[in-house]
Amino acid sequence: MDMKLKIPYKLEVTCSNCNLLKKCMPLGLNNYELTRIDELVSQRIRVKRGHDLSRLKNGQQSLYIIRTGYFKTVISTNDGRDQVLGFHMAGDSIGLAGELSELYSCQVIALEDSTVCIVPFSNVEEIANSVKGLHSHIRHLYSLEINRENSVMLFLGSMNSEERVATFLLKLSASHEERGFSPIDLNLKMSRYDIASYLGLKHETVSRTLAKFIKSKLIILNLRELKILNLVALNSIATDKH
Amino acid sequence: MDMKLKIPYKLEVTCSNCNLLKKCMPLGLNNYELTRIDELVSQRIRVKRGHDLSRLKNGQQSLYIIRTGYFKTVISTNDGRDQVLGFHMAGDSIGLAGELSELYSCQVIALEDSTVCIVPFSNVEEIANSVKGLHSHIRHLYSLEINRENSVMLFLGSMNSEERVATFLLKLSASHEERGFSPIDLNLKMSRYDIASYLGLKHETVSRTLAKFIKSKLIILNLRELKILNLVALNSIATDKH
DNA sequence: CGCACGGTTGACCTGTATCAAGCCGGGTGG
DNA sequence: CCACCCGGCTTGATACAGGTCAACCGTGCG
């Protein structure tokens, strides 16, 4: 089971022919810079569903960019507590937390078979003087991550269950749309348990809340196939001053 | 009231004679590098209690490093929801979220009269080639912030009120100790309302939980003077598998 | 093919929110 | 300088959202 991880299958892709380039490195690169960017990526690998990307760590601090697939990040303490911190899809960067605290550990679990590009920061340091704006782009990635986490803290700290679930569906919808997929036909890659953990609820509560949304014709749900019928109403549940 | 903000009083301090240097820029700098580091800081300013540091933004993205004093960061949505994201004291860096989402805004409120160094990222870019390790130090600051937020999400998502309050007191204690202050005699700079928002509770619940801790002789509390009597017990409340 | 796990639903319980009253301390204005 | 007042804080009574426990179902994975 671990073989696939230990002897990663190298993918026949370069940044130059990658259709995510514009989202991944939106720097307006010329040809010379493009070939340097290719040198950033030390490996392009496959990760099987259920496997933990963070166990790939080879000592050097790296950025992981999702090419295809779906991941969840999970934090767990030594006293058995754990918490889903986020879900991530094609084009997202993970691994920004860097060297981890000794108090808890982070996992990055593939929710479906996925492919990932690995960018060691040492490569960034080396190539940054040839590629204008690379450092500030990396900084931008960090900002995005911090802003994302801020919005998670907002609903964890101040929303009731309906608001949380509605917010979750809307974010999912938005990130699908951003990538050119339908914003109303969603295929949930994560379990109700994952959603519950992410939202700071129990899985029964997630189930019940979704059932409520079905009853009031906001969504249709069949296992993990979800269709949003009323984005406007969901939005007002998520954002109305209570 | 805004005058102090608009015409900031410049402080007579340089990095070279700042006693926070080792925490702020732990790079083992030589004299040449030290003078370059001084150029990083565009301004050293005072911020009065209650004022919002984020309103200083002059367009360019900057890092703010607390020299003295105490701050809280707050996120607020246009639908009137808000949430304290963290508390910050001397040596901490803030402003890493950078350019903010249009969905919500962040404030950085001084909880007492404070002083702050402002480091525009454009200066970092300029000086980084003279100071080895500066970029990776900045990256380290981001990692710290993300790890801090991860731990906040952990308790927001998975802890009951006693665990949250105990965790809060322990973190406070640890950050005081880290700065050479007593880890058991704490002076709370923030209100019960601030604590409640940070912990995702109501202020009454915080009050009651503290009262419980007083009753079981874990702490003594007089207004905002707090003495921790039993760190061990607090720790087991915070981390025991329930 | 079978079983374990993800998911749903119901009944009940409890922790935290809500509502309300009152206290204390510090800042402000007369 | 004192009195007042307002905001921060505490404490009690009550309500209810969401957690807990339990039973059952479907399905997809091995």
Coordinates of C-alpha atoms (C1' of nucleotides) in Angstrom, one line a residue:
Chain A
M1 CA 0.0 0.0 0.0
D2 CA 2.8 2.3 0.7
M3 CA 4.8 1.3 -2.4
K4 CA 3.0 3.9 -4.5
L5 CA 4.1 6.5 -2.1
K6 CA 7.7 5.4 -1.7
I7 CA 8.4 5.0 -5.4
P8 CA 6.3 7.8 -6.9
Y9 CA 5.3 7.5 -10.5
K10 CA 6.7 10.4 -12.4
L11 CA 4.2 12.2 -14.6
E12 CA 4.9 13.3 -18.1
V13 CA 3.9 16.9 -17.6
T14 CA 5.8 20.2 -17.5
C15 CA 4.6 23.6 -16.3
S16 CA 4.8 24.8 -19.9
N17 CA 2.1 22.3 -21.1
C18 CA 0.1 22.4 -17.8
N19 CA -3.4 23.9 -18.2
L20 CA -3.3 25.0 -14.6
L21 CA -0.3 27.3 -15.1
K22 CA -2.4 30.4 -15.2
K23 CA -3.9 29.7 -11.8
C24 CA -0.8 28.2 -10.3
M25 CA 1.8 30.8 -11.4
P26 CA -0.1 33.8 -12.7
L27 CA 3.0 35.9 -13.4
G28 CA 2.8 36.5 -17.1
L29 CA 6.0 34.5 -17.8
N30 CA 8.2 34.7 -20.9
N31 CA 9.7 31.6 -22.4
Y32 CA 12.9 31.8 -20.5
E33 CA 11.1 32.3 -17.2
L34 CA 8.9 29.4 -18.0
T35 CA 11.8 27.0 -18.3
R36 CA 13.1 28.2 -15.0
I37 CA 9.7 27.6 -13.4
D38 CA 9.8 24.0 -14.6
E39 CA 13.0 23.7 -12.5
L40 CA 11.0 24.7 -9.4
V41 CA 9.1 21.4 -9.4
S42 CA 11.3 18.6 -8.1
Q43 CA 8.6 15.9 -8.5
R44 CA 5.2 15.4 -10.1
I45 CA 3.6 12.4 -8.4
R46 CA 0.4 10.4 -8.0
V47 CA -1.3 10.0 -4.6
K48 CA -3.8 7.2 -4.2
R49 CA -7.1 7.8 -2.4
G50 CA -6.8 7.6 1.3
H51 CA -3.0 8.2 1.3
D52 CA -1.4 10.9 3.4
L53 CA 0.6 13.4 1.4
S54 CA 2.3 14.7 4.5
R55 CA 4.2 11.4 5.0
L56 CA 6.1 12.1 1.8
K57 CA 8.1 14.8 3.6
N58 CA 11.7 14.2 2.9
G59 CA 13.1 16.7 5.3
Q60 CA 13.1 19.8 3.1
Q61 CA 10.2 22.1 3.4
S62 CA 8.1 22.1 0.3
L63 CA 5.0 23.5 -1.3
Y64 CA 2.6 21.0 -2.7
I65 CA 0.4 22.1 -5.6
I66 CA -2.6 19.9 -6.5
R67 CA -2.7 19.2 -10.2
T68 CA -5.8 16.9 -10.1
G69 CA -7.9 15.4 -7.4
Y70 CA -9.1 16.3 -4.0
F71 CA -7.6 16.5 -0.5
K72 CA -8.5 17.2 3.1
T73 CA -6.1 18.6 5.7
V74 CA -6.5 17.2 9.2
I75 CA -4.9 18.3 12.5
S76 CA -4.7 15.8 15.3
T77 CA -3.5 16.0 18.9
N78 CA -1.8 13.3 20.9
D79 CA -4.9 13.2 23.1
G80 CA -7.0 11.9 20.3
R81 CA -8.7 15.0 19.2
D82 CA -8.8 15.9 15.6
Q83 CA -10.3 18.4 13.2
V84 CA -10.6 18.8 9.5
L85 CA -9.1 22.2 8.6
G86 CA -10.0 22.3 5.0
F87 CA -10.7 20.8 1.6
H88 CA -8.5 21.4 -1.4
M89 CA -8.8 20.8 -5.1
A90 CA -6.9 21.4 -8.4
G91 CA -4.8 24.5 -8.3
D92 CA -4.7 24.8 -4.5
S93 CA -1.4 25.0 -2.6
I94 CA -0.9 23.1 0.6
G95 CA 2.0 22.5 3.0
L96 CA 2.2 26.2 3.9
A97 CA 2.1 25.5 7.6
G98 CA 5.7 24.2 7.1
E99 CA 7.6 22.7 10.0
L100 CA 4.9 21.6 12.4
S101 CA 4.5 22.2 16.1
E102 CA 5.3 19.3 18.4
L103 CA 1.9 19.6 20.0
Y104 CA -0.1 18.3 17.1
S105 CA 0.4 16.9 13.6
C106 CA -1.1 17.7 10.3
Q107 CA -2.2 15.1 7.7
V108 CA -3.1 15.8 4.1
I109 CA -5.3 12.9 2.9
A110 CA -6.3 12.3 -0.7
L111 CA -10.1 11.9 -1.0
E112 CA -9.7 10.5 -4.5
D113 CA -6.7 9.5 -6.7
S114 CA -4.8 12.7 -7.2
T115 CA -1.7 14.2 -8.7
V116 CA 0.6 16.7 -7.1
C117 CA 3.6 18.9 -8.0
I118 CA 6.2 19.3 -5.3
V119 CA 8.1 22.6 -5.0
P120 CA 10.9 22.7 -2.5
F121 CA 11.4 26.1 -1.0
S122 CA 15.2 25.8 -1.6
N123 CA 14.4 25.7 -5.3
V124 CA 12.4 28.9 -4.9
E125 CA 15.3 30.6 -3.3
E126 CA 17.6 29.6 -6.1
I127 CA 15.3 30.6 -9.0
A128 CA 13.7 33.7 -7.5
N129 CA 16.3 36.1 -8.9
S130 CA 15.6 34.9 -12.5
V131 CA 11.8 35.2 -12.1
K132 CA 10.5 38.6 -11.1
G133 CA 7.6 38.4 -8.7
L134 CA 8.1 34.8 -7.6
H135 CA 8.6 35.7 -3.9
S136 CA 5.6 38.0 -3.8
H137 CA 3.6 35.3 -5.5
I138 CA 4.5 32.8 -2.8
R139 CA 3.6 35.5 -0.2
H140 CA 0.3 35.8 -2.0
L141 CA -0.3 32.1 -1.6
Y142 CA 0.3 32.5 2.2
S143 CA -2.1 35.4 2.3
L144 CA -4.8 33.4 0.6
E145 CA -4.4 30.5 3.1
I146 CA -4.5 32.9 6.1
N147 CA -7.6 34.5 4.7
R148 CA -9.2 31.1 4.1
E149 CA -8.5 30.1 7.7
N150 CA -9.9 33.4 9.0
S151 CA -13.2 32.7 7.3
V152 CA -13.2 29.2 8.8
M153 CA -12.7 30.7 12.3
L154 CA -15.5 33.1 11.6
F155 CA -18.1 30.4 11.1
L156 CA -16.6 28.1 13.7
G157 CA -16.9 30.9 16.3
S158 CA -20.1 32.5 15.4
M159 CA -22.6 30.5 13.3
N160 CA -25.3 28.0 14.1
S161 CA -25.6 24.7 12.3
E162 CA -27.8 25.9 9.4
E163 CA -25.5 28.8 8.7
R164 CA -22.4 26.6 8.8
V165 CA -23.8 24.0 6.4
A166 CA -25.1 26.7 4.0
T167 CA -21.8 28.5 4.1
F168 CA -20.0 25.2 3.4
L169 CA -22.2 24.5 0.3
L170 CA -21.7 28.0 -1.0
K171 CA -18.0 27.9 -0.7
L172 CA -17.9 24.6 -2.4
S173 CA -20.1 25.9 -5.2
A174 CA -17.9 29.0 -5.6
S175 CA -14.7 27.0 -5.8
H176 CA -16.2 24.7 -8.4
E177 CA -17.4 27.6 -10.5
E178 CA -14.0 29.3 -10.2
R179 CA -12.5 26.2 -11.9
G180 CA -15.0 26.2 -14.7
F181 CA -17.3 23.5 -13.3
S182 CA -21.0 23.9 -12.6
P183 CA -21.7 25.8 -9.5
I184 CA -24.9 23.9 -8.8
D185 CA -24.1 20.3 -9.6
L186 CA -21.6 19.2 -7.0
N187 CA -20.1 15.8 -6.3
L188 CA -19.1 15.7 -2.7
K189 CA -15.8 14.0 -2.4
M190 CA -15.8 14.0 1.4
S191 CA -17.9 12.0 3.9
R192 CA -20.5 13.5 6.2
Y193 CA -18.0 12.9 9.0
D194 CA -15.4 15.0 7.3
I195 CA -18.0 17.8 6.7
A196 CA -19.1 17.6 10.3
S197 CA -15.5 17.8 11.6
Y198 CA -14.8 20.7 9.3
L199 CA -17.9 22.6 10.5
G200 CA -17.4 21.8 14.2
L201 CA -20.6 19.7 14.3
K202 CA -21.6 16.0 14.7
H203 CA -22.3 14.0 11.6
E204 CA -25.9 13.5 12.7
T205 CA -26.4 17.2 12.8
V206 CA -25.0 17.6 9.3
S207 CA -27.4 14.9 8.1
R208 CA -30.4 16.5 9.7
T209 CA -29.5 20.0 8.4
L210 CA -29.1 18.7 4.9
A211 CA -32.4 16.9 5.3
K212 CA -34.0 20.2 6.3
F213 CA -32.5 21.9 3.2
I214 CA -34.0 19.1 1.0
K215 CA -37.4 19.5 2.6
S216 CA -37.4 23.2 1.9
K217 CA -36.3 22.6 -1.7
L218 CA -32.9 24.3 -1.4
I219 CA -31.0 21.3 -2.6
I220 CA -31.5 17.8 -4.0
L221 CA -29.2 15.1 -2.6
N222 CA -28.5 11.6 -3.6
L223 CA -25.6 10.1 -1.7
R224 CA -22.8 12.4 -2.6
E225 CA -24.4 13.9 -5.7
L226 CA -25.7 17.3 -4.7
K227 CA -27.7 19.8 -6.8
I228 CA -28.3 23.3 -5.5
L229 CA -31.8 24.5 -6.4
N230 CA -31.8 27.8 -4.6
L231 CA -28.5 29.6 -4.3
V232 CA -30.1 32.8 -3.2
A233 CA -31.9 31.3 -0.3
L234 CA -28.8 29.4 0.8
N235 CA -27.0 32.7 0.7
S236 CA -29.5 34.5 2.8
I237 CA -29.3 31.6 5.4
A238 CA -25.5 32.0 5.5
T239 CA -25.3 35.7 5.7
D240 CA -28.5 37.2 7.1
K241 CA -28.1 39.1 10.3
H242 CA -29.9 36.7 12.7
Chain B
M1 CA -8.7 61.3 17.9
D2 CA -7.4 60.3 14.5
M3 CA -4.6 62.9 14.6
K4 CA -2.2 60.6 16.4
L5 CA -2.8 58.1 13.7
K6 CA -2.4 60.4 10.8
I7 CA 0.7 62.1 12.0
P8 CA 2.5 59.2 13.8
Y9 CA 5.0 60.1 16.4
K10 CA 8.4 58.7 15.3
L11 CA 10.2 56.7 17.9
E12 CA 14.0 57.1 18.6
V13 CA 14.8 53.4 18.2
T14 CA 16.8 51.4 15.7
C15 CA 16.9 47.7 15.2
S16 CA 20.5 47.7 16.4
N17 CA 19.5 49.0 19.8
C18 CA 16.2 47.2 20.1
N19 CA 16.0 44.5 22.7
L20 CA 13.5 42.5 20.7
L21 CA 15.9 42.1 17.8
K22 CA 16.7 38.5 18.7
K23 CA 13.0 37.5 18.6
C24 CA 12.1 39.7 15.7
M25 CA 15.0 38.9 13.3
P26 CA 16.8 35.9 14.7
L27 CA 19.2 35.7 11.8
G28 CA 22.6 36.1 13.5
L29 CA 23.3 39.3 11.7
N30 CA 26.7 41.0 11.2
N31 CA 27.1 44.8 11.5
Y32 CA 26.6 45.4 7.8
E33 CA 23.4 43.3 7.7
L34 CA 22.2 45.0 10.8
T35 CA 22.3 48.4 9.1
R36 CA 20.4 47.0 6.1
I37 CA 17.8 45.6 8.5
D38 CA 17.2 49.0 9.9
E39 CA 16.3 50.1 6.4
L40 CA 13.5 47.6 6.3
V41 CA 11.5 49.5 8.8
S42 CA 9.8 52.5 7.2
Q43 CA 8.2 53.8 10.3
R44 CA 8.2 53.2 14.1
I45 CA 4.9 54.5 15.5
R46 CA 2.8 54.8 18.6
V47 CA -0.8 53.5 18.6
K48 CA -3.2 54.6 21.3
R49 CA -5.4 52.2 23.1
G50 CA -8.6 51.5 21.2
H51 CA -7.2 52.6 17.9
D52 CA -7.2 50.4 14.8
L53 CA -3.8 49.7 13.3
S54 CA -5.3 48.4 10.0
R55 CA -6.6 51.9 9.2
L56 CA -3.0 53.0 8.8
K57 CA -2.8 51.1 5.6
N58 CA -1.3 53.4 3.0
G59 CA -1.8 51.1 0.0
Q60 CA 1.5 49.2 0.1
Q61 CA 1.3 45.8 1.8
S62 CA 3.3 45.8 5.0
L63 CA 4.3 43.7 7.9
Y64 CA 3.6 45.1 11.4
I65 CA 5.8 44.1 14.3
I66 CA 4.7 44.9 17.8
R67 CA 7.5 46.5 19.8
T68 CA 5.5 47.1 23.0
G69 CA 1.8 46.7 23.9
Y70 CA -1.0 44.4 23.1
F71 CA -3.4 44.0 20.2
K72 CA -6.4 41.9 19.2
T73 CA -7.3 41.1 15.6
V74 CA -11.0 41.1 14.7
I75 CA -12.7 40.0 11.5
S76 CA -16.1 41.4 10.7
T77 CA -18.6 40.7 8.0
N78 CA -21.0 43.1 6.4
D79 CA -23.9 41.3 8.0
G80 CA -22.8 42.4 11.5
R81 CA -21.1 39.2 12.5
D82 CA -17.6 39.4 14.1
Q83 CA -15.0 37.3 15.7
V84 CA -11.8 37.9 17.5
L85 CA -9.1 35.9 15.7
G86 CA -6.2 36.4 18.1
F87 CA -4.3 38.4 20.7
H88 CA -0.8 39.6 20.0
M89 CA 2.0 41.0 22.1
A90 CA 5.6 42.3 21.9
G91 CA 7.5 40.6 19.2
D92 CA 4.5 39.3 17.3
S93 CA 4.1 40.0 13.6
I94 CA 0.7 41.0 12.2
G95 CA -0.7 42.0 8.8
L96 CA 0.2 38.7 7.2
A97 CA -3.3 38.3 5.8
G98 CA -2.3 41.0 3.4
E99 CA -4.8 42.4 1.0
L100 CA -8.1 41.4 2.4
S101 CA -11.1 39.7 0.9
E102 CA -14.0 41.9 -0.1
L103 CA -16.3 39.7 1.9
Y104 CA -15.1 40.8 5.3
S105 CA -12.6 43.2 6.8
C106 CA -10.0 42.8 9.5
Q107 CA -9.2 45.2 12.3
V108 CA -6.2 45.3 14.5
I109 CA -7.2 47.0 17.7
A110 CA -4.7 48.2 20.4
L111 CA -5.8 46.9 23.8
E112 CA -3.3 49.3 25.5
D113 CA -1.0 52.1 24.3
S114 CA 1.5 50.4 22.0
T115 CA 4.4 50.9 19.6
V116 CA 4.8 49.2 16.3
C117 CA 7.4 48.9 13.5
I118 CA 6.2 48.9 9.9
V119 CA 8.0 46.8 7.3
P120 CA 6.7 47.3 3.8
F121 CA 7.2 44.2 1.7
S122 CA 8.7 46.2 -1.1
N123 CA 11.6 47.0 1.3
V124 CA 12.0 43.3 2.0
E125 CA 12.3 42.6 -1.8
E126 CA 14.9 45.3 -2.1
I127 CA 17.1 44.3 0.8
A128 CA 16.7 40.5 0.6
N129 CA 19.8 40.0 -1.6
S130 CA 22.0 41.7 1.0
V131 CA 20.6 39.7 3.9
K132 CA 20.8 35.9 3.6
G133 CA 17.8 34.1 5.0
L134 CA 15.5 37.1 5.1
H135 CA 12.9 35.5 2.7
S136 CA 12.9 32.3 4.6
H137 CA 12.5 34.1 7.9
I138 CA 9.4 35.9 6.5
R139 CA 8.2 32.5 5.4
H140 CA 8.8 31.2 8.9
L141 CA 6.6 34.1 10.2
Y142 CA 3.8 33.0 7.9
S143 CA 4.2 29.4 9.0
L144 CA 3.9 30.4 12.7
E145 CA 0.7 32.3 11.9
I146 CA -0.8 29.4 10.1
N147 CA 0.1 27.0 12.9
R148 CA -1.4 29.4 15.4
E149 CA -4.6 29.6 13.4
N150 CA -4.7 25.8 13.1
S151 CA -4.7 25.5 16.8
V152 CA -7.5 28.0 17.2
M153 CA -9.6 26.1 14.7
L154 CA -8.9 22.9 16.7
F155 CA -10.4 24.2 19.9
L156 CA -13.2 26.1 18.1
G157 CA -14.2 22.9 16.3
S158 CA -13.8 20.3 19.0
M159 CA -13.6 21.6 22.6
N160 CA -16.3 22.3 25.2
S161 CA -16.2 25.5 27.2
E162 CA -13.9 24.4 30.1
E163 CA -11.4 23.0 27.6
R164 CA -11.5 26.2 25.6
V165 CA -11.0 28.5 28.6
A166 CA -8.2 26.3 30.1
T167 CA -6.5 26.2 26.7
F168 CA -6.8 30.0 26.5
L169 CA -5.2 30.5 29.9
L170 CA -2.4 28.1 29.1
K171 CA -1.5 29.7 25.8
L172 CA -1.5 33.1 27.6
S173 CA 0.7 31.7 30.3
A174 CA 3.1 30.2 27.7
S175 CA 3.4 33.4 25.7
H176 CA 4.1 35.4 28.8
E177 CA 6.8 33.0 29.9
E178 CA 8.3 33.0 26.4
R179 CA 8.8 36.7 26.8
G180 CA 10.4 36.4 30.3
F181 CA 7.4 37.3 32.3
S182 CA 5.8 35.2 35.1
P183 CA 3.8 32.4 33.6
I184 CA 1.4 32.4 36.6
D185 CA 0.8 36.1 37.3
L186 CA -1.1 37.4 34.3
N187 CA -2.7 40.7 33.6
L188 CA -5.5 40.2 31.1
K189 CA -5.5 43.1 28.7
M190 CA -8.7 42.0 27.0
S191 CA -12.3 42.1 28.2
R192 CA -14.5 39.0 28.9
Y193 CA -16.3 39.9 25.7
D194 CA -13.1 39.6 23.7
I195 CA -12.2 36.3 25.3
A196 CA -15.7 35.0 24.6
S197 CA -15.6 36.0 21.0
Y198 CA -12.1 34.4 20.6
L199 CA -13.3 31.2 22.1
G200 CA -16.6 31.0 20.3
L201 CA -18.6 31.4 23.5
K202 CA -20.8 34.0 25.2
H203 CA -19.3 36.3 27.8
E204 CA -21.6 34.8 30.5
T205 CA -20.2 31.4 29.8
V206 CA -16.6 32.7 30.1
S207 CA -17.5 34.3 33.4
R208 CA -19.1 31.1 34.7
T209 CA -16.2 28.9 33.6
L210 CA -13.7 31.2 35.3
A211 CA -15.9 31.1 38.4
K212 CA -15.7 27.3 38.3
F213 CA -11.9 27.4 38.0
I214 CA -11.8 29.8 41.0
K215 CA -14.0 27.5 43.1
S216 CA -11.8 24.5 42.3
K217 CA -8.7 26.5 43.3
L218 CA -7.1 26.5 39.8
I219 CA -6.9 30.2 39.6
I220 CA -7.4 33.4 41.6
L221 CA -9.0 36.3 39.8
N222 CA -9.5 39.9 40.7
L223 CA -10.9 41.9 37.8
R224 CA -8.2 41.5 35.2
E225 CA -5.4 40.3 37.6
L226 CA -5.2 36.6 37.2
K227 CA -3.0 34.1 39.2
I228 CA -2.7 30.5 38.1
L229 CA -2.5 28.2 41.1
N230 CA -2.5 24.8 39.3
L231 CA -1.0 24.7 35.9
V232 CA -1.0 20.9 35.9
A233 CA -4.7 20.6 36.5
L234 CA -5.5 23.3 33.9
N235 CA -3.4 21.3 31.4
S236 CA -5.2 18.1 32.1
I237 CA -8.6 19.9 31.6
A238 CA -7.3 21.2 28.3
T239 CA -5.8 18.0 26.9
D240 CA -7.4 15.0 28.6
K241 CA -9.1 12.6 26.3
H242 CA -12.7 13.3 27.3
Chain C
dC1 C1' -21.3 -12.1 -2.1
dG2 C1' -21.2 -10.3 2.3
dC3 C1' -20.1 -7.3 5.7
dA4 C1' -18.4 -3.1 7.5
dC5 C1' -18.9 1.5 7.2
dG6 C1' -21.3 5.7 5.7
dG7 C1' -25.6 7.7 6.2
dT8 C1' -30.4 8.6 8.1
dT9 C1' -33.8 9.2 11.5
dG10 C1' -35.9 9.1 16.1
dA11 C1' -36.0 9.8 21.3
dC12 C1' -33.9 11.9 24.8
dC13 C1' -30.5 14.8 27.4
dT14 C1' -27.3 18.3 28.5
dG15 C1' -24.3 22.3 27.8
dT16 C1' -24.5 26.6 26.4
dA17 C1' -27.3 30.5 25.0
dT18 C1' -30.6 33.7 26.3
dC19 C1' -32.9 36.8 29.2
dA20 C1' -32.8 39.4 33.2
dA21 C1' -31.2 41.7 37.4
dG22 C1' -27.8 43.7 40.0
dC23 C1' -22.9 45.1 41.3
dC24 C1' -18.7 47.5 40.9
dG25 C1' -15.1 50.7 39.2
dG26 C1' -13.5 54.2 36.5
dG27 C1' -14.1 58.0 33.7
dT28 C1' -16.7 62.4 32.9
dG29 C1' -19.0 66.5 33.7
dG30 C1' -20.9 69.7 36.8
Chain D
dC1 C1' -13.9 66.9 44.1
dC2 C1' -17.9 64.4 44.2
dA3 C1' -21.8 62.3 41.9
dC4 C1' -23.4 60.1 38.3
dC5 C1' -23.5 57.0 34.7
dC6 C1' -22.1 53.7 31.6
dG7 C1' -19.8 49.7 30.4
dG8 C1' -17.7 45.5 32.1
dC9 C1' -18.7 41.7 34.8
dT10 C1' -21.2 38.3 37.6
dT11 C1' -24.9 35.3 38.8
dG12 C1' -29.5 33.2 38.5
dA13 C1' -33.5 31.2 36.0
dT14 C1' -35.1 29.2 31.9
dA15 C1' -35.1 27.7 27.0
dC16 C1' -33.5 25.2 23.2
dA17 C1' -29.9 23.8 19.7
dG18 C1' -27.2 20.4 19.1
dG19 C1' -25.1 16.3 21.2
dT20 C1' -25.7 11.5 22.5
dC21 C1' -27.4 7.0 22.1
dA22 C1' -29.6 3.7 19.4
dA23 C1' -31.7 1.3 15.6
dC24 C1' -31.8 0.6 10.9
dC25 C1' -30.8 0.9 5.9
dG26 C1' -28.2 0.9 1.7
dT27 C1' -24.0 0.4 -0.9
dG28 C1' -19.8 -0.2 -2.5
dC29 C1' -15.4 -2.3 -1.5
dG30 C1' -12.7 -6.2 -0.7

